[in-house]
Short mmCIF file of C-alpha atoms and ligand atoms in Angstrom, two decimals:
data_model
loop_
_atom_site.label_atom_id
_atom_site.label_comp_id
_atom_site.label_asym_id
_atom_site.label_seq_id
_atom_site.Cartn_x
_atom_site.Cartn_y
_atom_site.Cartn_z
CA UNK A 740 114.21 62.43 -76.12
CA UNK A 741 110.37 62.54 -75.75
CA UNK A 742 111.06 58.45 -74.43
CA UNK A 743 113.31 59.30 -71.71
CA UNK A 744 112.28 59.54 -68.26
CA UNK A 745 112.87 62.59 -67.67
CA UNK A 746 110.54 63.68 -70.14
CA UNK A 747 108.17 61.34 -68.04
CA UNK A 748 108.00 63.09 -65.16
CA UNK A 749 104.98 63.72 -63.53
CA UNK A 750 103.22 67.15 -62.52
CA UNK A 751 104.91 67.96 -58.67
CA UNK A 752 101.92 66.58 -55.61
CA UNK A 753 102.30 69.49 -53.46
CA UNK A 754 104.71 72.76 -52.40
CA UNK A 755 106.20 73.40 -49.59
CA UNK A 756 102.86 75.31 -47.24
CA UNK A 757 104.81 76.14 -43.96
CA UNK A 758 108.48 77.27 -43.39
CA UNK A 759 108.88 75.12 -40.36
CA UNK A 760 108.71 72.18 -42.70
CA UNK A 761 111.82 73.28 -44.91
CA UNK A 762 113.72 75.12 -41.64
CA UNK A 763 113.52 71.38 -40.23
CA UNK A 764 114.36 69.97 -43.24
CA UNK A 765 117.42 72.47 -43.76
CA UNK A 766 118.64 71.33 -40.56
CA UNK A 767 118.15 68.06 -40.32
CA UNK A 768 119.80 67.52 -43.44
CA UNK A 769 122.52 69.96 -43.21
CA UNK A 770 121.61 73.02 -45.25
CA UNK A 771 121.07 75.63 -43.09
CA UNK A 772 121.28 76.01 -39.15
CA UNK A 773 120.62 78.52 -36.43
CA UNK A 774 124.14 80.49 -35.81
CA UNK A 775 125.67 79.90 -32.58
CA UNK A 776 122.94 77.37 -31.54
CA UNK A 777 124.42 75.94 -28.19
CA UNK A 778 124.21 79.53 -27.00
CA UNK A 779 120.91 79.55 -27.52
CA UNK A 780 121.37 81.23 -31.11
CA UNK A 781 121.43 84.50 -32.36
CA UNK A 782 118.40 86.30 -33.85
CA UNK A 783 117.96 86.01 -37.64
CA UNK A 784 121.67 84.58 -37.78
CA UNK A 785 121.81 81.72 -40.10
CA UNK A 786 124.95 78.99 -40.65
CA UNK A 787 125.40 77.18 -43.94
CA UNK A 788 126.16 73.43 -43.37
CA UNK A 789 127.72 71.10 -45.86
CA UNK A 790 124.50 70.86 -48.11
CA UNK A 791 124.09 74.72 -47.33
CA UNK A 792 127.59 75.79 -48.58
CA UNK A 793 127.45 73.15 -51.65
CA UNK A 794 124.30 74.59 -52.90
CA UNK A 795 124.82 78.60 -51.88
CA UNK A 796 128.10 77.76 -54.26
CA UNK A 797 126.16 76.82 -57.69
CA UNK A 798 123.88 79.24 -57.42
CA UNK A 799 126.67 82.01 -56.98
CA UNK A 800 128.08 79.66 -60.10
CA UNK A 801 125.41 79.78 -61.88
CA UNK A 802 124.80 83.82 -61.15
CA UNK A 803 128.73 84.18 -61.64
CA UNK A 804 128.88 82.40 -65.55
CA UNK A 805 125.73 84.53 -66.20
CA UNK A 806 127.09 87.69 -65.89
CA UNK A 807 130.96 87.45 -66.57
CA UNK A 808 130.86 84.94 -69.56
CA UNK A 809 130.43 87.84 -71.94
CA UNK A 810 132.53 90.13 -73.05
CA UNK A 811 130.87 93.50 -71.47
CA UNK A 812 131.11 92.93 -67.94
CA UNK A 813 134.18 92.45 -65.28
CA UNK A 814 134.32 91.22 -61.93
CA UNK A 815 135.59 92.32 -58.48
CA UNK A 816 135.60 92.00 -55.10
CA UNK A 817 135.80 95.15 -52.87
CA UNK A 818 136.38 95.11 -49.36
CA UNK A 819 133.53 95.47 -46.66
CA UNK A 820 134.52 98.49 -44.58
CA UNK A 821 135.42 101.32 -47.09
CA UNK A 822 135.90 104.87 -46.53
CA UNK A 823 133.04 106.39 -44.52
CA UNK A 824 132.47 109.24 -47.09
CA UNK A 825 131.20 106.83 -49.40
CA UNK A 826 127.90 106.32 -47.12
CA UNK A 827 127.44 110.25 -47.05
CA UNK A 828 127.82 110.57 -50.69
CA UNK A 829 125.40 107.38 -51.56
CA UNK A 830 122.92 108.84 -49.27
CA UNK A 831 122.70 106.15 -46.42
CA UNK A 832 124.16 107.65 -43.20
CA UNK A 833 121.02 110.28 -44.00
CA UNK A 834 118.85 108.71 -45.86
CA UNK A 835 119.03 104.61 -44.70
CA UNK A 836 116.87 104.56 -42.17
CA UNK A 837 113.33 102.39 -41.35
CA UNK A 838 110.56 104.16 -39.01
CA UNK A 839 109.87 101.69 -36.26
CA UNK A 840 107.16 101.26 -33.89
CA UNK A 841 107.73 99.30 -30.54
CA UNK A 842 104.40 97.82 -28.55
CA UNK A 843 104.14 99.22 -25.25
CA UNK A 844 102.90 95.94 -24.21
CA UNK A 845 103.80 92.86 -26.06
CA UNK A 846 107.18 94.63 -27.08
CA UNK A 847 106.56 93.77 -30.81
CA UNK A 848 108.96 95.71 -33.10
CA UNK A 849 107.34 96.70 -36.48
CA UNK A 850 108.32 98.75 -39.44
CA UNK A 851 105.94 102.02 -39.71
CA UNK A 852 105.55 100.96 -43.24
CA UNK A 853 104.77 97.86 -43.47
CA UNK A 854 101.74 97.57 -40.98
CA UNK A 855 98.08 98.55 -41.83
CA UNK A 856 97.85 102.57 -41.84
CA UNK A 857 94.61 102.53 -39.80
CA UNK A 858 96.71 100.63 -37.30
CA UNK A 859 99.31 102.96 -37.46
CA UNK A 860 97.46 105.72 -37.18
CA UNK A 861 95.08 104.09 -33.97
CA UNK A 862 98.55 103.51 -32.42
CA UNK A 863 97.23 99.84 -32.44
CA UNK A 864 99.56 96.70 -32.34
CA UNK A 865 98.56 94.51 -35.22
CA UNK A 866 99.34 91.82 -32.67
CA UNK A 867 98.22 92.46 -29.04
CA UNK A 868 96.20 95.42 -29.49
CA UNK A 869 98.39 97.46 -27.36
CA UNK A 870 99.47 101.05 -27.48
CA UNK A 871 102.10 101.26 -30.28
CA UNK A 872 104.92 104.30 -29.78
CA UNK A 873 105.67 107.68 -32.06
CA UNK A 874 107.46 105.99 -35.03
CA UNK A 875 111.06 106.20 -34.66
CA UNK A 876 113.78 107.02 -37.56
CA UNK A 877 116.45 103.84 -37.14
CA UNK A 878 119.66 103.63 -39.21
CA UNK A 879 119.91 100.57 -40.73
CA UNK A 880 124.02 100.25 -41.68
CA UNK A 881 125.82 98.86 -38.40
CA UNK A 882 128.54 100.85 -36.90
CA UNK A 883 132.04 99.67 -35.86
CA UNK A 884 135.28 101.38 -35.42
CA UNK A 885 138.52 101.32 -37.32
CA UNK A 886 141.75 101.11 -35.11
CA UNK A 887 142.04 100.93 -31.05
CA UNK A 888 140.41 104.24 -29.99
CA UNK A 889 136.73 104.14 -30.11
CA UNK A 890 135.91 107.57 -31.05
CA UNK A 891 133.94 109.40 -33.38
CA UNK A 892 136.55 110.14 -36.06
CA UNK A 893 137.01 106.41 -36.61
CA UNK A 894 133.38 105.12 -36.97
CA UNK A 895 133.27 103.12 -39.96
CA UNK A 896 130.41 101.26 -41.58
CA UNK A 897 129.68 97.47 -42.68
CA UNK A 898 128.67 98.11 -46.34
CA UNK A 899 124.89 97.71 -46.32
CA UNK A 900 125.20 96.90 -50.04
CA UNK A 901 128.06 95.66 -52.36
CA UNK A 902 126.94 98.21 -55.15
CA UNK A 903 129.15 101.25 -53.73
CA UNK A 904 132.29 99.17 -53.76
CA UNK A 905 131.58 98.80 -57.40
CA UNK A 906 130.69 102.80 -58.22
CA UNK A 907 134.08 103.91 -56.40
CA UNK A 908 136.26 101.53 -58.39
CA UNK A 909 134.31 102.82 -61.80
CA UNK A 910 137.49 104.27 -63.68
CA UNK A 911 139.71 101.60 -62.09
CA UNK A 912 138.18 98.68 -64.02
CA UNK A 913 137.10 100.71 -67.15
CA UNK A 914 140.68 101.82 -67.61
CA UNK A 915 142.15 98.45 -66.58
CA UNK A 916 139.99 96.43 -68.69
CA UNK A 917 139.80 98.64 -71.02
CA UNK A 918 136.11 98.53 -71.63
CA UNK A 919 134.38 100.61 -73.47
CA UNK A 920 130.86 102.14 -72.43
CA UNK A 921 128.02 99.87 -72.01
CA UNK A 922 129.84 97.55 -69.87
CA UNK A 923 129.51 96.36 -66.75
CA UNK A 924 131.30 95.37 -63.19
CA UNK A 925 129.86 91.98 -61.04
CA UNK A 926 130.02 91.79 -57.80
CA UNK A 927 129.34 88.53 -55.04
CA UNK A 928 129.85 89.82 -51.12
CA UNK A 929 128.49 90.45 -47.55
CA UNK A 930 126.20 93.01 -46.89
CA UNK A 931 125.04 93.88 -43.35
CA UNK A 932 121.79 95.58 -42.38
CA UNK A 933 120.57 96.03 -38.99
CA UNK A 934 117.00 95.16 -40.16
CA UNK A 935 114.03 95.76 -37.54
CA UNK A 936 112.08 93.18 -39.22
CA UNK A 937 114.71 90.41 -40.05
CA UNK A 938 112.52 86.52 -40.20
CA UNK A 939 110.76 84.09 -42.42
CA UNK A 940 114.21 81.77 -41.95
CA UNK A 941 117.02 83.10 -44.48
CA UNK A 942 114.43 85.49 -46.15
CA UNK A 943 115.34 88.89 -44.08
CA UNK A 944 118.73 88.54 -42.44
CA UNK A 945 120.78 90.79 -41.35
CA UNK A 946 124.11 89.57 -42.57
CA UNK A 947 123.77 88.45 -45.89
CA UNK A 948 125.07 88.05 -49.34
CA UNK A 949 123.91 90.01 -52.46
CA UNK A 950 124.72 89.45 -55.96
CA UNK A 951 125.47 92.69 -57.98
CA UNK A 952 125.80 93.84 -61.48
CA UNK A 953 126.22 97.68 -62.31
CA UNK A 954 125.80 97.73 -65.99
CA UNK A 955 127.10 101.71 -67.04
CA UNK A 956 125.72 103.09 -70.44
CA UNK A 957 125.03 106.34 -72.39
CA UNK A 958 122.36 108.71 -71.08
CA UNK A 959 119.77 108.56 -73.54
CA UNK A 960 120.36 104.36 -74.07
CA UNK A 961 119.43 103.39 -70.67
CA UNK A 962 116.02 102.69 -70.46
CA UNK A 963 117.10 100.34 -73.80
CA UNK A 964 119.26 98.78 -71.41
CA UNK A 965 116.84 98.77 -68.83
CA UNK A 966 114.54 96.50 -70.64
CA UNK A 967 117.16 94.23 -71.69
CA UNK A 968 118.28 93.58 -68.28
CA UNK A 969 115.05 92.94 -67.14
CA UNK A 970 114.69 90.01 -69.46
CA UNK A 971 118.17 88.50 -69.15
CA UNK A 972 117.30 88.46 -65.47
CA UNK A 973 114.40 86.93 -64.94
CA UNK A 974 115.34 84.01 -67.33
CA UNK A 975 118.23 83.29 -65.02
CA UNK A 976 115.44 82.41 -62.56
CA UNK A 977 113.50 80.15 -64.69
CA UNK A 978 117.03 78.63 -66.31
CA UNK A 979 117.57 77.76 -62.21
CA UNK A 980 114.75 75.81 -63.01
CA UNK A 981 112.43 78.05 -60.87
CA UNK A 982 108.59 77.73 -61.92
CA UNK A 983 107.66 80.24 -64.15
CA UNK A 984 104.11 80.88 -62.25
CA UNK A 985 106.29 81.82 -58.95
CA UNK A 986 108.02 84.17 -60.88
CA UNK A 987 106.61 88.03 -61.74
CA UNK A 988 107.69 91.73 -61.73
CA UNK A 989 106.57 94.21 -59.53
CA UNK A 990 106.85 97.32 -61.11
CA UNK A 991 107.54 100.15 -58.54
CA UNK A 992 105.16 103.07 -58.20
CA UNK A 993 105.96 107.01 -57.86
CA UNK A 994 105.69 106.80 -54.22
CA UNK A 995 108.20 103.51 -54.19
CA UNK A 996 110.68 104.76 -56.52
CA UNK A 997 113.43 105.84 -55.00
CA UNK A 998 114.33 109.59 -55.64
CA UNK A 999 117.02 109.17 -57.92
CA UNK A 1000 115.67 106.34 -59.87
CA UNK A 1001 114.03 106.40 -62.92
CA UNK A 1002 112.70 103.22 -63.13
CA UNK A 1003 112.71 100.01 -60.73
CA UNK A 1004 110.96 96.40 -61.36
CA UNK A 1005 111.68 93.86 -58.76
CA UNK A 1006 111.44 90.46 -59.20
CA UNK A 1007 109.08 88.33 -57.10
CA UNK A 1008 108.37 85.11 -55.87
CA UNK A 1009 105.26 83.67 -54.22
CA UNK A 1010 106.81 81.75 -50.80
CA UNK A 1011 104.10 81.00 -48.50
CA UNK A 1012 103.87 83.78 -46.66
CA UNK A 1013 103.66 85.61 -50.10
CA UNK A 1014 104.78 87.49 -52.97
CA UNK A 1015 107.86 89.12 -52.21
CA UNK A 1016 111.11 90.85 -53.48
CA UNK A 1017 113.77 88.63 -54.86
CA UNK A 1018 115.55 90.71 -57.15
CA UNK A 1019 115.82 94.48 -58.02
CA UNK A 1020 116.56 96.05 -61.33
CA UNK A 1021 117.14 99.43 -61.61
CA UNK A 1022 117.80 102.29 -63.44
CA UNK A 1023 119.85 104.66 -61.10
CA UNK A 1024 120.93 107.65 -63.85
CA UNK A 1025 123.54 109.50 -63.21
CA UNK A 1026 123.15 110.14 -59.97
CA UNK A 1027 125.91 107.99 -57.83
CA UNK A 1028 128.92 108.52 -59.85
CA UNK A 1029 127.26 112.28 -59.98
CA UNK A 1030 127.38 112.04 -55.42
CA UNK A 1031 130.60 110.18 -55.39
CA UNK A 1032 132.52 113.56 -57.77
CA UNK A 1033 130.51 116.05 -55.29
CA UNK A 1034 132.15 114.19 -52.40
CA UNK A 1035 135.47 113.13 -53.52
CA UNK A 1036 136.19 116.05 -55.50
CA UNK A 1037 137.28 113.28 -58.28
CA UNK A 1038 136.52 113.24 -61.52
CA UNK A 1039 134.34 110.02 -62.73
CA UNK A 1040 133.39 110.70 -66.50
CA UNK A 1041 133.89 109.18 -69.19
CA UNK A 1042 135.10 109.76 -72.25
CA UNK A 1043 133.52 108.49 -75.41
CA UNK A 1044 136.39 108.44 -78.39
CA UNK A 1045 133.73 107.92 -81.71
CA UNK A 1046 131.87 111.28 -80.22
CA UNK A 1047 134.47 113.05 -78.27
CA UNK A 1048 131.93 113.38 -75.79
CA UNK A 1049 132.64 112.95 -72.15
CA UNK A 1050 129.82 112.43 -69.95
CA UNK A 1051 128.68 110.87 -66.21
CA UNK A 1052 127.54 107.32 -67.23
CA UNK A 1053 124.02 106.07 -66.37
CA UNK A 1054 124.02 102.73 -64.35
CA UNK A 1055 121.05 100.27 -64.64
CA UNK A 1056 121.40 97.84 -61.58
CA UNK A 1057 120.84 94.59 -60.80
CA UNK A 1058 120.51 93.71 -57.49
CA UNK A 1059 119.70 89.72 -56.38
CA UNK A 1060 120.32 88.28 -53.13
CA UNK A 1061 122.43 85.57 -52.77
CA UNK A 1062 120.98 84.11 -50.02
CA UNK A 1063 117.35 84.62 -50.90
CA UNK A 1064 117.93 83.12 -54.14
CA UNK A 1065 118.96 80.11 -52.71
CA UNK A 1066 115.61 80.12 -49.91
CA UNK A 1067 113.73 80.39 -53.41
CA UNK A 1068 115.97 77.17 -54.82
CA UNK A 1069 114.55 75.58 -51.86
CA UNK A 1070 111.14 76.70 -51.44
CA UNK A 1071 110.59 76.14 -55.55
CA UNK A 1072 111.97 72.22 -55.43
CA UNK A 1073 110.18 71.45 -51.96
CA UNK A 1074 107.72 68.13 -52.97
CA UNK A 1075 105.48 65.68 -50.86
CA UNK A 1076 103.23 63.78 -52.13
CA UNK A 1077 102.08 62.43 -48.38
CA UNK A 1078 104.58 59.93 -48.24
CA UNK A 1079 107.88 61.01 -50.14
CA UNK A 1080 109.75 64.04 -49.41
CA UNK A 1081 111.75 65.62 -52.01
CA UNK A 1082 113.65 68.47 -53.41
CA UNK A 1083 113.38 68.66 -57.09
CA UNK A 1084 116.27 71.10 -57.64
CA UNK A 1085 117.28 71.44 -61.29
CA UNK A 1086 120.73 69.23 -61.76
CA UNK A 1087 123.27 72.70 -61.46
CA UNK A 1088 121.99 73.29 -58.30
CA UNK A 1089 121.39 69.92 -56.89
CA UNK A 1090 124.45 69.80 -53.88
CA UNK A 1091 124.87 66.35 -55.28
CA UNK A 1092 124.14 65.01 -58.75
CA UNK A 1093 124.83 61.45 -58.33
CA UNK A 1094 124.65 58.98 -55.70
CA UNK A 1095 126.30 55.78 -56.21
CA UNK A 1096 124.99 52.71 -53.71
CA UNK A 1097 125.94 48.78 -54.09
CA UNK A 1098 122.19 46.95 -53.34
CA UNK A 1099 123.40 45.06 -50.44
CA UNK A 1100 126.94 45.88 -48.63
CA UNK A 1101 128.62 42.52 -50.00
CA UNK A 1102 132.35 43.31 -51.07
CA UNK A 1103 131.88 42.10 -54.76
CA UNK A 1104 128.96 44.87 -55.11
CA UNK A 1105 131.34 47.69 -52.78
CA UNK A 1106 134.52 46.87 -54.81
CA UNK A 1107 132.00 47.54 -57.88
CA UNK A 1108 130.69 50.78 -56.40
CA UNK A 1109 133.74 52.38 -55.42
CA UNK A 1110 135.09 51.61 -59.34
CA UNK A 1111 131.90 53.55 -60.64
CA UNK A 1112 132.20 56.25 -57.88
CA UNK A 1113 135.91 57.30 -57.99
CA UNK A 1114 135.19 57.72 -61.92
CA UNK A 1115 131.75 59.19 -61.40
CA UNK A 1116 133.33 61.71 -59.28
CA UNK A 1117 135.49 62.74 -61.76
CA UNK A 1118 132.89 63.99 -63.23
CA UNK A 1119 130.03 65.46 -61.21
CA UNK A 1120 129.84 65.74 -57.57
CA UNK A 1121 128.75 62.55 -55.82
CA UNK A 1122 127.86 60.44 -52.81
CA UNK A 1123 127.98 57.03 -51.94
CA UNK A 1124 126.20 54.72 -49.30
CA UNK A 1125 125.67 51.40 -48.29
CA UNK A 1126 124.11 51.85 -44.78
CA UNK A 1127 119.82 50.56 -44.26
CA UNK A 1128 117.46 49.01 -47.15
CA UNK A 1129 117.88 50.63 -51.01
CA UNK A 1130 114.76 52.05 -50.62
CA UNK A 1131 115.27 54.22 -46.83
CA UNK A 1132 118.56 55.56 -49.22
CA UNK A 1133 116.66 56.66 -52.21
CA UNK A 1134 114.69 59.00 -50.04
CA UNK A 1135 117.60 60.11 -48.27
CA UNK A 1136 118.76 61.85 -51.42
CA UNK A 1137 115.53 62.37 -52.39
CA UNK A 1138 115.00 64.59 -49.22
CA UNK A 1139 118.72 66.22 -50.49
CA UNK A 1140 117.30 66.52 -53.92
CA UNK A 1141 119.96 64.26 -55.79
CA UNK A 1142 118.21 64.07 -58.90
CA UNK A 1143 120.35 60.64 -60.48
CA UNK A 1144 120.86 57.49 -58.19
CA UNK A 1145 123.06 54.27 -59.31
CA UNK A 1146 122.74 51.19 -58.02
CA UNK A 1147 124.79 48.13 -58.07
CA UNK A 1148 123.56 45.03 -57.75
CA UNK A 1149 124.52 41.23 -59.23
CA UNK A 1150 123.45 41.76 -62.92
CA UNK A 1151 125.95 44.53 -62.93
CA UNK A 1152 128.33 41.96 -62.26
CA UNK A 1153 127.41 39.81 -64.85
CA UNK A 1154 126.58 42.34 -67.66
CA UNK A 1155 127.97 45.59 -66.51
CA UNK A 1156 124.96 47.58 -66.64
CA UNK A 1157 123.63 49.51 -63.59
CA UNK A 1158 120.21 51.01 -62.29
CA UNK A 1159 119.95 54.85 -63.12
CA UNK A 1160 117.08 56.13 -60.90
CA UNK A 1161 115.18 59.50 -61.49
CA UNK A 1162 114.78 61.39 -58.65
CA UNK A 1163 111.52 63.26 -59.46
CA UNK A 1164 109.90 60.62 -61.16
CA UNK A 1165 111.51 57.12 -59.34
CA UNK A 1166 111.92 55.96 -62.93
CA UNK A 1167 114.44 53.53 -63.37
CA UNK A 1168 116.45 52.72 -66.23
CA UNK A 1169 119.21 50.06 -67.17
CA UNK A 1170 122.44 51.81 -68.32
CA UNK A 1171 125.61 50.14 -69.85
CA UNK A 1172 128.17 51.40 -66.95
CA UNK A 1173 130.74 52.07 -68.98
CA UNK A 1174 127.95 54.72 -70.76
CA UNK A 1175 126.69 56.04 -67.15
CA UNK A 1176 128.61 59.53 -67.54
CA UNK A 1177 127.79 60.58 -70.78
CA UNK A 1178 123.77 59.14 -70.26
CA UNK A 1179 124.16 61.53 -67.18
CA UNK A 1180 125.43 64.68 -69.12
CA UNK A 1181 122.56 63.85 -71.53
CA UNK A 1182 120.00 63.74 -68.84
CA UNK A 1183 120.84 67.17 -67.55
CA UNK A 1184 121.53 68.77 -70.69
CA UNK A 1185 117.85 67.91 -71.90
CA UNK A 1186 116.64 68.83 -68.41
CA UNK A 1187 112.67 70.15 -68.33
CA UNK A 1188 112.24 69.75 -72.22
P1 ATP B 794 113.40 95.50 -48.53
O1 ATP B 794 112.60 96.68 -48.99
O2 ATP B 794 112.65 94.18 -48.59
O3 ATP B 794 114.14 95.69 -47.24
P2 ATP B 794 115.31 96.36 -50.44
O4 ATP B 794 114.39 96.84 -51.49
O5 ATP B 794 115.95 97.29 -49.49
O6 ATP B 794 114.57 95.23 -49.61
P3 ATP B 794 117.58 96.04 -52.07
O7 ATP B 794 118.32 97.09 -51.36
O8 ATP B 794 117.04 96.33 -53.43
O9 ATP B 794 116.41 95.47 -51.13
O10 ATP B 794 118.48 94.74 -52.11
C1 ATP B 794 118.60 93.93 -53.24
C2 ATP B 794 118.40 92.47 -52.89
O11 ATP B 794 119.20 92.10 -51.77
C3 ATP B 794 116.98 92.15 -52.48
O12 ATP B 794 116.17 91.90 -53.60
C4 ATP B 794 117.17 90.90 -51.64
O13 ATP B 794 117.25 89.75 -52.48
C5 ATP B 794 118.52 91.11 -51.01
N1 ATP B 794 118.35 91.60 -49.63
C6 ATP B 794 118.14 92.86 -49.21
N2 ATP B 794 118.04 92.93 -47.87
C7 ATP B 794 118.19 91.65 -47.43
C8 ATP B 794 118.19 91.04 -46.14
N3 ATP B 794 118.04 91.77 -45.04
N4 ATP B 794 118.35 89.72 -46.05
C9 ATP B 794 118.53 88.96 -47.15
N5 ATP B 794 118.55 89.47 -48.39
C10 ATP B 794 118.39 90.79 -48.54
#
């Protein structure tokens, strides 16, 4: 395929340098916008819009075939509000919690941790300069209550992470399933944290979506395991077509690790406003099936027929967000080359793969479209239009990151052969149209090689 123009593609002009550039971009195009914007919107409250939902979708796809098209994991889909035991036994109604500074002056809120100790410690605001308070211990899971009476005996929590729904329901899908240990249980749903620091757009929200695999295995194998998952993770990045160089582990420290892990790597990306967390992987032990006997008084071994052995299962995590996963999709394909903005998403994610547009709206060239289109669509999601000059179109869907456009115009209706453009590189190509589809599923199947 070394002719083909994808192949030819050129080296991207430029990334994406400020947010504000892809937060008016997400809006104006119908990706993201502000939650409950004619009341003036709600802080760090995002809504997906019809480009949003279409692209949130393939990447929980694309996460989804990953990690249940194999035989050793399951899925499932536990409710949001569970027993409030579980958050005492995982550790978060003691343990979640985020010191917090407030300025005295400028009323800046700040996590004790993440600001410069020498500011910290001078009771300095990183931003005004003002007198910062004592840090404060905040709870991060938001509270509700179950039933009419709004008492202390029905508090219950918003899960601040899917991964307890799948620890309770352990034995339930080992026994149902029938697995056998290593195997693991996937998980797509809501989480809610009442983060003191929510921002940078969809990066820090607090509602969002996580994407969960807890992958149980023998004591003694799991650091095996560990490495494995590591691996098979980060590739799922790059096979989103992420850029490798954005792409690195972070490897946490003693004074990171969290007290009953043995080992955690997160996954980073570099955004422009830096290197941060996209993904965790880690390797929890024993220790929350170990919380969740001490606290239900229920037995969660398992028993191991070749050894007789029965035994607590170690669980090596991993943890992605959905929704920062998808900020990465768009911060990774954001182009502009000082005249042309586009989003070079890889085809699975694209919200659109195809657009279909006759060259001028004349009803011998729309009749023509709509043919192509309703079997097109058959196929691959697609678009059509026939409104402004061929060119102002292109970068419409260039700016939505549709990576093929088809045009119709009078050669089609002499020889029945259509314009494929490419996206990234505004290559075009002539294509017999009754071959369009399977030229398509070529195109995408040798995509980036
Ligand atoms: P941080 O230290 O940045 O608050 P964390 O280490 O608590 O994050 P985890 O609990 O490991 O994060 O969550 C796993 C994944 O869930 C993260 O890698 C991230 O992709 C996603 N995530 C966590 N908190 C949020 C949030 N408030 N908004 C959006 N995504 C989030």
């Amino acid at each position: 395929m070394s002719d083909s123009p994808v192949a030819a593609q050129k080296s991207p002009p430029s990334d994406l340098k400020d947010m504000s550039d892809l937060v008016s971009l997400s809006k104006r195009r119908g990706f993201v916008f502000p939650s409950s914007e004619v009341y003036g919107g709600i802080n760090a409250c995002w809504d997906y819009g019809p480009l949003g939902i279409e692209l949130k979708r393939n990447v929980k796809e694309s996460w989804w075939r990953a990690m249940t098209d194999r035989e050793d994991i399951e899925g499932l889909d536990a409710a949001i509000l569970m027993h409030p035991k579980t958050w005492e036994a995982s550790g978060h109604v003691a343990g979640f919690v985020d010191p917090l500074v407030d300025c005295k002056k400028c009323k800046a809120r700040f996590r004790a941790d993440k600001i410069d100790p020498a500011a910290l410690q001078a009771k300095k605001c990183p931003e005004c300069g003002g007198e910062l308070t004592e840090p404060r211990l905040f709870n991060l899971m938001f509270k509700t209550f179950m039933g009419p009476v709004e008492e202390d005996a029905a508090v219950v929590y918003l899960r601040p992470e899917t991964a307890q729904g799948i620890y309770v329901n352990f034995l339930n899908v080992q026994q149902s399933s029938r697995q056998k240990i290593p195997f693991g249980i996937a998980q797509i749903g809501k989480a809610f944290r009442n983060e003191i620091t929510p921002g940078n757009f969809i990066f820090r929200t607090r509602e969002f979506e996580q994407m969960e695999m807890q992958f149980f295995v023998k004591p003694g194998t799991d650091m095996e395991w560990f490495e494995k998952w590591k691996e098979v993770r980060i590739q799922w990045h790059l096979d989103n077509g992420i850029r490798k160089n954005k792409l690195r582990f972070h490897e946490h420290g003693p004074k990171e690790l969290a007290h009953y892990a043995r080992a955690a790597f997160d996954i980073e990306y570099e955004f422009p406003f830096g290197w941060q967390e996209l993904e965790g992987i880690h390797n929890r032990t024993d220790f929350d099936l170990t919380r969740h006997q001490q606290y239900s008084g229920k037995k969660l071994e398992y028993f191991e027929e070749e050894s007789k052995e029965r035994f607590v299962p170690y669980i090596i995590e991993t943890s992605a967000g959905c929704d920062r996963s998808l900020l990465v999709a768009l911060v990774d394909a954001y182009r502009f080359d000082g005249e042309r903005t586009w989003l070079a998403f890889h085809p699975k994610l694209a919200p659109y793969k195809v657009a279909i547009f006759p060259l001028m709206k004349k009803p011998e060239l729309t009749e023509y479209t709509d043919k192509v289109f309703t079997d097109v669509r058959r196929r691959f999601r697609a678009t059509t239009d026939s409104a402004g000059s061929i060119g102002k179109r292109y970068r419409r869907q260039d700016e939505i990151g549709t990576p093929f456009g088809v045009t119709i115009d009078y050669d089609t209706l002499r020889d029945h052969t259509v314009t494929l453009r490419h996206r990234d590189s505004m290559v075009q190509e002539r294509v017999p149209a009754e071959n369009l589809i399977q030229v398509i599923e070529e195109r995408i199947q040798n995509w980036g090689k």
